[in-house]
Amino acid sequence: MLKLQGALTAMITPMKSDGSVDYEGFRTTVKFQLEQGIDGLVPLGTTAETPTLDETPGQEEDKIISIIMEEVKAFEKSTGKHIPVILGAGSNNTKDAVLYCERAKRVGADAALVVTPYYNKPSQEGIYRHFEMVSKVGVPIVVYNIAGRTGVNIATETLVRIASLPNIVGVKEASGNINQMMDVILSIKEKNPDFAVLSGDDALTLPLMCMGGDGVVSVVSNLIPKQIVELTHKALNGEFAEARKIHYRLLPFFKAAFVDGNPSSIKYAMKLKGLPSGSCRLPLVEVCDSAKKVIEKAIKDCNI
């Protein structure tokens, strides 16, 4: 079974000034992540602005997939180190989610990240059946629980049922509820140690790992992958005092990276440091002036 641990980056999609995808900029960001020692990459998620990308065959989404798979394979060939690619595959239409998971399987992704169906606000039974359908595709599935964006929380009892399905390998936990996260670890991971419990919130990475979590699908690692790798690896090795030092040193930036939304805030931070990022597509816009000051101060204070 696929075992996910450490720091995995929720990749942004760099844009050009005219709003088109900056493909070479994306290639640069992938290479940057690999060179900095990242443990895994997650393209076409929320941070990638995927709802605004063209999914027509051969267009934006397919080009992004092609670039990341090409770069990861080349890196693996030269280093012998495997870097999991977890391809975003979420939809509030179960039929479409199945198609996205089939695409993930077809292109050779290690797993698919499937978010709770949003807007529809399905019942817990509806959520279970949604994941039951995608689990049949045959690609490993990471469940993404983020009630703040989807409007509905996956109850732990439901996640226990989902985790018993074939091909369900972990959860990206972004409920913001540390008690729920502990319940998930106790109810699922204690019985199945290979089931990955990953934070979906950078500020909660260390608290979750102290309770037995495996790592993070990180937004801030778009800019500081090496530091997030160090933090998570310290925690995995039980070096919690050292991990705590890193956590508190970076905490202002964890907060600043979401001060005016995601990925608007992290894109501005990357721009400041000379990494490809560009603007966001509507309905997202550039961060406001007050947010820029917060981000600039956090970068300075955290010595990023």
PDB file of C-alpha atoms in Angstrom:
ATOM      1  CA  MET A   1       0.000   0.000   0.000  1.00  0.00           C
ATOM      2  CA  LEU A   2       1.123   3.561  -0.752  1.00  0.00           C
ATOM      3  CA  LYS A   3       2.540   5.222   2.365  1.00  0.00           C
ATOM      4  CA  LEU A   4       2.416   9.016   2.423  1.00  0.00           C
ATOM      5  CA  GLN A   5       4.530  10.919   4.936  1.00  0.00           C
ATOM      6  CA  GLY A   6       6.287  14.227   5.445  1.00  0.00           C
ATOM      7  CA  ALA A   7       5.805  17.374   3.384  1.00  0.00           C
ATOM      8  CA  LEU A   8       3.701  17.327   0.231  1.00  0.00           C
ATOM      9  CA  THR A   9       3.151  20.589  -1.639  1.00  0.00           C
ATOM     10  CA  ALA A  10      -0.281  21.703  -2.832  1.00  0.00           C
ATOM     11  CA  MET A  11       1.070  23.240  -6.037  1.00  0.00           C
ATOM     12  CA  ILE A  12       0.038  26.654  -7.330  1.00  0.00           C
ATOM     13  CA  THR A  13      -0.528  27.264 -11.039  1.00  0.00           C
ATOM     14  CA  PRO A  14       1.673  30.168 -12.174  1.00  0.00           C
ATOM     15  CA  MET A  15      -0.009  32.633 -14.538  1.00  0.00           C
ATOM     16  CA  LYS A  16       1.318  35.103 -17.080  1.00  0.00           C
ATOM     17  CA  SER A  17       0.328  38.770 -17.128  1.00  0.00           C
ATOM     18  CA  ASP A  18      -2.377  38.025 -19.699  1.00  0.00           C
ATOM     19  CA  GLY A  19      -3.944  35.400 -17.451  1.00  0.00           C
ATOM     20  CA  SER A  20      -2.704  32.375 -19.390  1.00  0.00           C
ATOM     21  CA  VAL A  21      -0.926  29.507 -17.655  1.00  0.00           C
ATOM     22  CA  ASP A  22       2.829  29.985 -17.344  1.00  0.00           C
ATOM     23  CA  TYR A  23       3.877  26.454 -18.235  1.00  0.00           C
ATOM     24  CA  GLU A  24       7.608  27.081 -18.061  1.00  0.00           C
ATOM     25  CA  GLY A  25       7.043  28.830 -14.736  1.00  0.00           C
ATOM     26  CA  PHE A  26       5.224  25.720 -13.542  1.00  0.00           C
ATOM     27  CA  ARG A  27       8.129  23.560 -14.686  1.00  0.00           C
ATOM     28  CA  THR A  28      10.461  25.816 -12.711  1.00  0.00           C
ATOM     29  CA  THR A  29       8.362  25.464  -9.560  1.00  0.00           C
ATOM     30  CA  VAL A  30       8.305  21.661  -9.912  1.00  0.00           C
ATOM     31  CA  LYS A  31      12.094  21.551 -10.287  1.00  0.00           C
ATOM     32  CA  PHE A  32      12.449  23.867  -7.287  1.00  0.00           C
ATOM     33  CA  GLN A  33      10.330  21.536  -5.160  1.00  0.00           C
ATOM     34  CA  LEU A  34      12.318  18.462  -6.179  1.00  0.00           C
ATOM     35  CA  GLU A  35      15.672  20.150  -5.624  1.00  0.00           C
ATOM     36  CA  GLN A  36      14.567  21.272  -2.160  1.00  0.00           C
ATOM     37  CA  GLY A  37      13.765  17.700  -1.084  1.00  0.00           C
ATOM     38  CA  ILE A  38       9.976  17.692  -1.055  1.00  0.00           C
ATOM     39  CA  ASP A  39       8.311  14.369  -0.187  1.00  0.00           C
ATOM     40  CA  GLY A  40       5.407  14.615  -2.607  1.00  0.00           C
ATOM     41  CA  LEU A  41       3.552  16.900  -5.010  1.00  0.00           C
ATOM     42  CA  VAL A  42      -0.167  17.629  -5.259  1.00  0.00           C
ATOM     43  CA  PRO A  43      -1.123  19.409  -8.504  1.00  0.00           C
ATOM     44  CA  LEU A  44      -4.638  20.401  -9.586  1.00  0.00           C
ATOM     45  CA  GLY A  45      -5.990  20.934  -6.086  1.00  0.00           C
ATOM     46  CA  THR A  46      -7.638  23.997  -4.573  1.00  0.00           C
ATOM     47  CA  THR A  47      -4.362  25.931  -4.416  1.00  0.00           C
ATOM     48  CA  ALA A  48      -3.911  25.317  -8.154  1.00  0.00           C
ATOM     49  CA  GLU A  49      -7.124  27.235  -8.965  1.00  0.00           C
ATOM     50  CA  THR A  50      -8.287  24.088 -10.721  1.00  0.00           C
ATOM     51  CA  PRO A  51     -11.938  25.200 -11.104  1.00  0.00           C
ATOM     52  CA  THR A  52     -10.686  27.923 -13.467  1.00  0.00           C
ATOM     53  CA  LEU A  53      -8.425  25.677 -15.566  1.00  0.00           C
ATOM     54  CA  ASP A  54      -9.400  24.279 -18.964  1.00  0.00           C
ATOM     55  CA  GLU A  55      -9.940  20.528 -18.681  1.00  0.00           C
ATOM     56  CA  THR A  56     -10.485  19.991 -22.396  1.00  0.00           C
ATOM     57  CA  PRO A  57      -8.232  17.110 -23.496  1.00  0.00           C
ATOM     58  CA  GLY A  58      -4.828  18.420 -24.463  1.00  0.00           C
ATOM     59  CA  GLN A  59      -5.372  21.801 -22.850  1.00  0.00           C
ATOM     60  CA  GLU A  60      -4.337  23.406 -19.542  1.00  0.00           C
ATOM     61  CA  GLU A  61      -4.904  20.585 -17.074  1.00  0.00           C
ATOM     62  CA  ASP A  62      -3.402  17.937 -19.336  1.00  0.00           C
ATOM     63  CA  LYS A  63      -0.372  20.142 -20.043  1.00  0.00           C
ATOM     64  CA  ILE A  64       0.190  20.687 -16.315  1.00  0.00           C
ATOM     65  CA  ILE A  65      -0.038  16.945 -15.685  1.00  0.00           C
ATOM     66  CA  SER A  66       2.382  16.222 -18.508  1.00  0.00           C
ATOM     67  CA  ILE A  67       4.969  18.666 -17.131  1.00  0.00           C
ATOM     68  CA  ILE A  68       4.860  17.407 -13.551  1.00  0.00           C
ATOM     69  CA  MET A  69       4.977  13.736 -14.531  1.00  0.00           C
ATOM     70  CA  GLU A  70       7.875  14.400 -16.923  1.00  0.00           C
ATOM     71  CA  GLU A  71       9.910  16.289 -14.331  1.00  0.00           C
ATOM     72  CA  VAL A  72       9.240  13.827 -11.522  1.00  0.00           C
ATOM     73  CA  LYS A  73      10.168  10.837 -13.681  1.00  0.00           C
ATOM     74  CA  ALA A  74      13.396  12.538 -14.769  1.00  0.00           C
ATOM     75  CA  PHE A  75      14.234  13.336 -11.139  1.00  0.00           C
ATOM     76  CA  GLU A  76      13.518   9.789 -10.027  1.00  0.00           C
ATOM     77  CA  LYS A  77      15.666   8.373 -12.828  1.00  0.00           C
ATOM     78  CA  SER A  78      18.628  10.554 -11.858  1.00  0.00           C
ATOM     79  CA  THR A  79      18.327  10.127  -8.072  1.00  0.00           C
ATOM     80  CA  GLY A  80      16.614   6.803  -7.489  1.00  0.00           C
ATOM     81  CA  LYS A  81      14.246   8.561  -5.091  1.00  0.00           C
ATOM     82  CA  HIS A  82      10.506   8.123  -5.576  1.00  0.00           C
ATOM     83  CA  ILE A  83       8.371  11.278  -5.283  1.00  0.00           C
ATOM     84  CA  PRO A  84       4.630  10.560  -5.064  1.00  0.00           C
ATOM     85  CA  VAL A  85       2.321  12.635  -7.248  1.00  0.00           C
ATOM     86  CA  ILE A  86      -1.206  12.938  -5.866  1.00  0.00           C
ATOM     87  CA  LEU A  87      -3.408  14.357  -8.583  1.00  0.00           C
ATOM     88  CA  GLY A  88      -6.411  16.489  -7.682  1.00  0.00           C
ATOM     89  CA  ALA A  89      -9.570  14.669  -8.724  1.00  0.00           C
ATOM     90  CA  GLY A  90     -12.410  16.294  -6.808  1.00  0.00           C
ATOM     91  CA  SER A  91     -15.861  17.228  -8.045  1.00  0.00           C
ATOM     92  CA  ASN A  92     -19.365  17.680  -6.683  1.00  0.00           C
ATOM     93  CA  ASN A  93     -20.497  15.426  -9.512  1.00  0.00           C
ATOM     94  CA  THR A  94     -19.610  11.825  -8.666  1.00  0.00           C
ATOM     95  CA  LYS A  95     -19.481  10.855 -12.333  1.00  0.00           C
ATOM     96  CA  ASP A  96     -16.872  13.552 -13.001  1.00  0.00           C
ATOM     97  CA  ALA A  97     -14.858  12.577  -9.914  1.00  0.00           C
ATOM     98  CA  VAL A  98     -14.692   9.037 -11.278  1.00  0.00           C
ATOM     99  CA  LEU A  99     -13.438  10.376 -14.623  1.00  0.00           C
ATOM    100  CA  TYR A 100     -10.759  12.460 -12.878  1.00  0.00           C
ATOM    101  CA  CYS A 101      -9.651   9.427 -10.887  1.00  0.00           C
ATOM    102  CA  GLU A 102      -9.471   7.409 -14.082  1.00  0.00           C
ATOM    103  CA  ARG A 103      -7.259  10.141 -15.529  1.00  0.00           C
ATOM    104  CA  ALA A 104      -4.995   9.972 -12.473  1.00  0.00           C
ATOM    105  CA  LYS A 105      -4.676   6.227 -12.947  1.00  0.00           C
ATOM    106  CA  ARG A 106      -4.083   6.561 -16.685  1.00  0.00           C
ATOM    107  CA  VAL A 107      -1.226   9.090 -16.376  1.00  0.00           C
ATOM    108  CA  GLY A 108       0.525   7.075 -13.675  1.00  0.00           C
ATOM    109  CA  ALA A 109      -0.149   9.287 -10.660  1.00  0.00           C
ATOM    110  CA  ASP A 110       0.479   7.595  -7.321  1.00  0.00           C
ATOM    111  CA  ALA A 111      -2.903   8.646  -5.963  1.00  0.00           C
ATOM    112  CA  ALA A 112      -5.886  10.922  -6.473  1.00  0.00           C
ATOM    113  CA  LEU A 113      -6.984  13.592  -4.006  1.00  0.00           C
ATOM    114  CA  VAL A 114     -10.777  13.564  -3.795  1.00  0.00           C
ATOM    115  CA  VAL A 115     -12.537  16.324  -1.881  1.00  0.00           C
ATOM    116  CA  THR A 116     -15.931  16.024  -0.224  1.00  0.00           C
ATOM    117  CA  PRO A 117     -18.618  16.985  -2.757  1.00  0.00           C
ATOM    118  CA  TYR A 118     -19.092  20.734  -2.351  1.00  0.00           C
ATOM    119  CA  TYR A 119     -22.198  22.925  -2.682  1.00  0.00           C
ATOM    120  CA  ASN A 120     -24.564  19.920  -2.908  1.00  0.00           C
ATOM    121  CA  LYS A 121     -24.179  19.332   0.857  1.00  0.00           C
ATOM    122  CA  PRO A 122     -24.789  15.565   0.675  1.00  0.00           C
ATOM    123  CA  SER A 123     -25.758  13.493   3.678  1.00  0.00           C
ATOM    124  CA  GLN A 124     -23.164  11.276   5.347  1.00  0.00           C
ATOM    125  CA  GLU A 125     -24.566   8.354   3.361  1.00  0.00           C
ATOM    126  CA  GLY A 126     -24.193  10.371   0.152  1.00  0.00           C
ATOM    127  CA  ILE A 127     -20.584  11.158   1.041  1.00  0.00           C
ATOM    128  CA  TYR A 128     -19.867   7.491   1.671  1.00  0.00           C
ATOM    129  CA  ARG A 129     -21.388   6.448  -1.654  1.00  0.00           C
ATOM    130  CA  HIS A 130     -19.417   9.132  -3.497  1.00  0.00           C
ATOM    131  CA  PHE A 131     -16.153   7.691  -2.179  1.00  0.00           C
ATOM    132  CA  GLU A 132     -17.407   4.165  -2.745  1.00  0.00           C
ATOM    133  CA  MET A 133     -17.709   4.963  -6.446  1.00  0.00           C
ATOM    134  CA  VAL A 134     -14.270   6.569  -6.832  1.00  0.00           C
ATOM    135  CA  SER A 135     -12.643   3.754  -4.861  1.00  0.00           C
ATOM    136  CA  LYS A 136     -13.696   1.330  -7.593  1.00  0.00           C
ATOM    137  CA  VAL A 137     -11.454   3.032 -10.165  1.00  0.00           C
ATOM    138  CA  GLY A 138      -8.412   1.270  -8.753  1.00  0.00           C
ATOM    139  CA  VAL A 139      -6.163   4.237  -8.082  1.00  0.00           C
ATOM    140  CA  PRO A 140      -5.190   4.984  -4.450  1.00  0.00           C
ATOM    141  CA  ILE A 141      -7.483   7.659  -3.007  1.00  0.00           C
ATOM    142  CA  VAL A 142      -6.697  10.365  -0.453  1.00  0.00           C
ATOM    143  CA  VAL A 143      -9.907  11.751   1.055  1.00  0.00           C
ATOM    144  CA  TYR A 144      -9.958  15.542   1.450  1.00  0.00           C
ATOM    145  CA  ASN A 145     -12.107  16.789   4.316  1.00  0.00           C
ATOM    146  CA  ILE A 146     -12.477  20.581   4.386  1.00  0.00           C
ATOM    147  CA  ALA A 147     -15.886  21.663   5.615  1.00  0.00           C
ATOM    148  CA  GLY A 148     -14.935  25.350   5.391  1.00  0.00           C
ATOM    149  CA  ARG A 149     -14.911  25.084   1.593  1.00  0.00           C
ATOM    150  CA  THR A 150     -17.369  22.271   0.940  1.00  0.00           C
ATOM    151  CA  GLY A 151     -20.091  23.135   3.427  1.00  0.00           C
ATOM    152  CA  VAL A 152     -20.181  19.664   4.968  1.00  0.00           C
ATOM    153  CA  ASN A 153     -17.888  17.780   7.351  1.00  0.00           C
ATOM    154  CA  ILE A 154     -17.055  14.098   6.991  1.00  0.00           C
ATOM    155  CA  ALA A 155     -17.995  12.642  10.364  1.00  0.00           C
ATOM    156  CA  THR A 156     -15.404  10.298  11.831  1.00  0.00           C
ATOM    157  CA  GLU A 157     -17.901   7.445  11.753  1.00  0.00           C
ATOM    158  CA  THR A 158     -18.323   8.021   8.011  1.00  0.00           C
ATOM    159  CA  LEU A 159     -14.572   8.223   7.436  1.00  0.00           C
ATOM    160  CA  VAL A 160     -14.183   4.891   9.237  1.00  0.00           C
ATOM    161  CA  ARG A 161     -16.572   3.375   6.680  1.00  0.00           C
ATOM    162  CA  ILE A 162     -14.788   5.060   3.789  1.00  0.00           C
ATOM    163  CA  ALA A 163     -11.390   3.880   5.053  1.00  0.00           C
ATOM    164  CA  SER A 164     -12.614   0.303   4.916  1.00  0.00           C
ATOM    165  CA  LEU A 165     -13.179   0.590   1.162  1.00  0.00           C
ATOM    166  CA  PRO A 166     -10.500  -0.685  -1.238  1.00  0.00           C
ATOM    167  CA  ASN A 167      -7.852   1.806  -2.395  1.00  0.00           C
ATOM    168  CA  ILE A 168      -8.499   4.425   0.324  1.00  0.00           C
ATOM    169  CA  VAL A 169      -4.997   5.267   1.591  1.00  0.00           C
ATOM    170  CA  GLY A 170      -5.386   8.380   3.701  1.00  0.00           C
ATOM    171  CA  VAL A 171      -7.060  11.667   4.504  1.00  0.00           C
ATOM    172  CA  LYS A 172      -6.085  15.286   4.117  1.00  0.00           C
ATOM    173  CA  GLU A 173      -7.649  16.642   7.300  1.00  0.00           C
ATOM    174  CA  ALA A 174      -8.548  20.335   7.055  1.00  0.00           C
ATOM    175  CA  SER A 175     -11.560  20.392   9.346  1.00  0.00           C
ATOM    176  CA  GLY A 176      -9.648  22.620  11.765  1.00  0.00           C
ATOM    177  CA  ASN A 177     -10.911  20.439  14.601  1.00  0.00           C
ATOM    178  CA  ILE A 178      -7.995  18.840  16.435  1.00  0.00           C
ATOM    179  CA  ASN A 179     -10.388  16.686  18.474  1.00  0.00           C
ATOM    180  CA  GLN A 180     -11.784  15.217  15.282  1.00  0.00           C
ATOM    181  CA  MET A 181      -8.271  14.628  13.980  1.00  0.00           C
ATOM    182  CA  MET A 182      -7.394  12.689  17.137  1.00  0.00           C
ATOM    183  CA  ASP A 183     -10.580  10.643  16.754  1.00  0.00           C
ATOM    184  CA  VAL A 184      -9.568   9.805  13.181  1.00  0.00           C
ATOM    185  CA  ILE A 185      -6.124   8.654  14.340  1.00  0.00           C
ATOM    186  CA  LEU A 186      -7.623   6.600  17.157  1.00  0.00           C
ATOM    187  CA  SER A 187     -10.425   5.081  15.077  1.00  0.00           C
ATOM    188  CA  ILE A 188      -8.550   4.377  11.844  1.00  0.00           C
ATOM    189  CA  LYS A 189      -4.792   4.807  12.031  1.00  0.00           C
ATOM    190  CA  GLU A 190      -4.352   2.880  15.261  1.00  0.00           C
ATOM    191  CA  LYS A 191      -5.869  -0.108  13.467  1.00  0.00           C
ATOM    192  CA  ASN A 192      -4.244   0.547  10.093  1.00  0.00           C
ATOM    193  CA  PRO A 193      -0.835   2.246  10.523  1.00  0.00           C
ATOM    194  CA  ASP A 194      -0.419   2.647   6.758  1.00  0.00           C
ATOM    195  CA  PHE A 195      -3.465   4.931   6.576  1.00  0.00           C
ATOM    196  CA  ALA A 196      -2.011   8.447   6.220  1.00  0.00           C
ATOM    197  CA  VAL A 197      -3.468  11.301   8.260  1.00  0.00           C
ATOM    198  CA  LEU A 198      -2.152  14.506   6.711  1.00  0.00           C
ATOM    199  CA  SER A 199      -2.809  18.045   7.858  1.00  0.00           C
ATOM    200  CA  GLY A 200      -4.485  20.367   5.389  1.00  0.00           C
ATOM    201  CA  ASP A 201      -3.574  23.399   7.486  1.00  0.00           C
ATOM    202  CA  ASP A 202       0.059  24.452   7.840  1.00  0.00           C
ATOM    203  CA  ALA A 203      -0.449  25.886  11.324  1.00  0.00           C
ATOM    204  CA  LEU A 204      -1.809  22.544  12.570  1.00  0.00           C
ATOM    205  CA  THR A 205       0.878  20.321  11.069  1.00  0.00           C
ATOM    206  CA  LEU A 206       2.936  19.964  14.228  1.00  0.00           C
ATOM    207  CA  PRO A 207      -0.038  19.566  16.606  1.00  0.00           C
ATOM    208  CA  LEU A 208      -1.425  16.835  14.366  1.00  0.00           C
ATOM    209  CA  MET A 209       1.922  15.064  14.090  1.00  0.00           C
ATOM    210  CA  CYS A 210       2.372  15.195  17.848  1.00  0.00           C
ATOM    211  CA  MET A 211      -0.876  13.226  18.059  1.00  0.00           C
ATOM    212  CA  GLY A 212       0.331  10.635  15.532  1.00  0.00           C
ATOM    213  CA  GLY A 213      -0.320  12.292  12.171  1.00  0.00           C
ATOM    214  CA  ASP A 214       1.948  11.705   9.186  1.00  0.00           C
ATOM    215  CA  GLY A 215       2.640  15.120   7.708  1.00  0.00           C
ATOM    216  CA  VAL A 216       1.032  17.879   5.691  1.00  0.00           C
ATOM    217  CA  VAL A 217      -0.298  18.815   2.281  1.00  0.00           C
ATOM    218  CA  SER A 218       1.228  22.261   2.538  1.00  0.00           C
ATOM    219  CA  VAL A 219       0.538  25.607   0.905  1.00  0.00           C
ATOM    220  CA  VAL A 220       3.533  27.449   2.370  1.00  0.00           C
ATOM    221  CA  SER A 221       5.921  24.819   1.018  1.00  0.00           C
ATOM    222  CA  ASN A 222       5.337  26.370  -2.396  1.00  0.00           C
ATOM    223  CA  LEU A 223       7.859  28.920  -1.126  1.00  0.00           C
ATOM    224  CA  ILE A 224       9.697  27.119   1.683  1.00  0.00           C
ATOM    225  CA  PRO A 225       9.677  23.385   0.917  1.00  0.00           C
ATOM    226  CA  LYS A 226      13.005  22.711   2.625  1.00  0.00           C
ATOM    227  CA  GLN A 227      11.794  24.152   5.941  1.00  0.00           C
ATOM    228  CA  ILE A 228       8.530  22.206   5.880  1.00  0.00           C
ATOM    229  CA  VAL A 229      10.403  19.011   5.035  1.00  0.00           C
ATOM    230  CA  GLU A 230      12.678  19.669   7.998  1.00  0.00           C
ATOM    231  CA  LEU A 231       9.761  20.329  10.340  1.00  0.00           C
ATOM    232  CA  THR A 232       7.863  17.189   9.353  1.00  0.00           C
ATOM    233  CA  HIS A 233      10.921  14.954   9.362  1.00  0.00           C
ATOM    234  CA  LYS A 234      11.890  16.151  12.826  1.00  0.00           C
ATOM    235  CA  ALA A 235       8.401  15.293  14.025  1.00  0.00           C
ATOM    236  CA  LEU A 236       8.414  11.891  12.314  1.00  0.00           C
ATOM    237  CA  ASN A 237      11.703  11.146  14.051  1.00  0.00           C
ATOM    238  CA  GLY A 238      10.279  12.123  17.444  1.00  0.00           C
ATOM    239  CA  GLU A 239      12.447  15.249  17.670  1.00  0.00           C
ATOM    240  CA  PHE A 240       9.532  17.362  18.817  1.00  0.00           C
ATOM    241  CA  ALA A 241      11.540  20.034  20.598  1.00  0.00           C
ATOM    242  CA  GLU A 242      13.416  20.804  17.373  1.00  0.00           C
ATOM    243  CA  ALA A 243      10.232  20.608  15.328  1.00  0.00           C
ATOM    244  CA  ARG A 244       8.562  23.030  17.737  1.00  0.00           C
ATOM    245  CA  LYS A 245      11.344  25.579  17.221  1.00  0.00           C
ATOM    246  CA  ILE A 246      10.778  25.470  13.474  1.00  0.00           C
ATOM    247  CA  HIS A 247       7.015  25.662  13.929  1.00  0.00           C
ATOM    248  CA  TYR A 248       7.101  28.795  16.051  1.00  0.00           C
ATOM    249  CA  ARG A 249       9.742  30.444  13.882  1.00  0.00           C
ATOM    250  CA  LEU A 250       7.522  29.982  10.846  1.00  0.00           C
ATOM    251  CA  LEU A 251       4.146  30.529  12.526  1.00  0.00           C
ATOM    252  CA  PRO A 252       3.813  34.192  11.443  1.00  0.00           C
ATOM    253  CA  PHE A 253       4.240  33.107   7.841  1.00  0.00           C
ATOM    254  CA  PHE A 254       1.779  30.220   8.264  1.00  0.00           C
ATOM    255  CA  LYS A 255      -0.807  32.841   9.207  1.00  0.00           C
ATOM    256  CA  ALA A 256       0.256  35.406   6.612  1.00  0.00           C
ATOM    257  CA  ALA A 257       0.023  32.849   3.794  1.00  0.00           C
ATOM    258  CA  PHE A 258      -3.756  32.841   4.239  1.00  0.00           C
ATOM    259  CA  VAL A 259      -4.308  36.465   5.290  1.00  0.00           C
ATOM    260  CA  ASP A 260      -6.202  37.376   2.117  1.00  0.00           C
ATOM    261  CA  GLY A 261      -7.191  34.012   0.767  1.00  0.00           C
ATOM    262  CA  ASN A 262      -5.481  31.101  -0.949  1.00  0.00           C
ATOM    263  CA  PRO A 263      -3.652  31.025  -3.324  1.00  0.00           C
ATOM    264  CA  SER A 264      -3.661  34.822  -3.610  1.00  0.00           C
ATOM    265  CA  SER A 265      -1.507  35.242  -0.506  1.00  0.00           C
ATOM    266  CA  ILE A 266       1.088  32.558  -1.246  1.00  0.00           C
ATOM    267  CA  LYS A 267       1.340  33.745  -4.851  1.00  0.00           C
ATOM    268  CA  TYR A 268       2.223  37.237  -3.634  1.00  0.00           C
ATOM    269  CA  ALA A 269       4.815  35.817  -1.254  1.00  0.00           C
ATOM    270  CA  MET A 270       6.370  33.782  -4.080  1.00  0.00           C
ATOM    271  CA  LYS A 271       6.442  36.855  -6.302  1.00  0.00           C
ATOM    272  CA  LEU A 272       8.372  38.735  -3.612  1.00  0.00           C
ATOM    273  CA  LYS A 273      10.997  35.995  -3.564  1.00  0.00           C
ATOM    274  CA  GLY A 274      11.335  35.743  -7.330  1.00  0.00           C
ATOM    275  CA  LEU A 275       9.500  32.461  -7.908  1.00  0.00           C
ATOM    276  CA  PRO A 276       7.006  32.081 -10.772  1.00  0.00           C
ATOM    277  CA  SER A 277       3.497  32.793  -9.535  1.00  0.00           C
ATOM    278  CA  GLY A 278       1.698  35.619 -11.327  1.00  0.00           C
ATOM    279  CA  SER A 279      -1.852  36.692 -10.801  1.00  0.00           C
ATOM    280  CA  CYS A 280      -4.960  34.697  -9.954  1.00  0.00           C
ATOM    281  CA  ARG A 281      -7.962  34.092 -12.164  1.00  0.00           C
ATOM    282  CA  LEU A 282     -11.317  35.567 -11.295  1.00  0.00           C
ATOM    283  CA  PRO A 283     -13.112  35.280  -8.991  1.00  0.00           C
ATOM    284  CA  LEU A 284      -9.798  35.444  -7.106  1.00  0.00           C
ATOM    285  CA  VAL A 285      -7.851  38.701  -7.220  1.00  0.00           C
ATOM    286  CA  GLU A 286      -4.491  39.988  -6.018  1.00  0.00           C
ATOM    287  CA  VAL A 287      -4.138  40.488  -2.268  1.00  0.00           C
ATOM    288  CA  CYS A 288      -5.052  43.915  -0.908  1.00  0.00           C
ATOM    289  CA  ASP A 289      -2.428  46.446   0.190  1.00  0.00           C
ATOM    290  CA  SER A 290      -2.895  45.766   3.904  1.00  0.00           C
ATOM    291  CA  ALA A 291      -2.418  42.031   3.312  1.00  0.00           C
ATOM    292  CA  LYS A 292       0.732  42.710   1.304  1.00  0.00           C
ATOM    293  CA  LYS A 293       2.218  44.451   4.327  1.00  0.00           C
ATOM    294  CA  VAL A 294       1.366  41.484   6.564  1.00  0.00           C
ATOM    295  CA  ILE A 295       2.991  39.054   4.126  1.00  0.00           C
ATOM    296  CA  GLU A 296       6.065  41.237   3.671  1.00  0.00           C
ATOM    297  CA  LYS A 297       6.506  41.560   7.437  1.00  0.00           C
ATOM    298  CA  ALA A 298       6.120  37.811   7.997  1.00  0.00           C
ATOM    299  CA  ILE A 299       8.733  37.017   5.359  1.00  0.00           C
ATOM    300  CA  LYS A 300      11.122  39.419   7.017  1.00  0.00           C
ATOM    301  CA  ASP A 301      10.386  38.310  10.579  1.00  0.00           C
ATOM    302  CA  CYS A 302      10.679  34.622   9.670  1.00  0.00           C
ATOM    303  CA  ASN A 303      13.881  35.223   7.711  1.00  0.00           C
ATOM    304  CA  ILE A 304      12.464  33.580   4.592  1.00  0.00           C
TER     305      ILE A 304
END
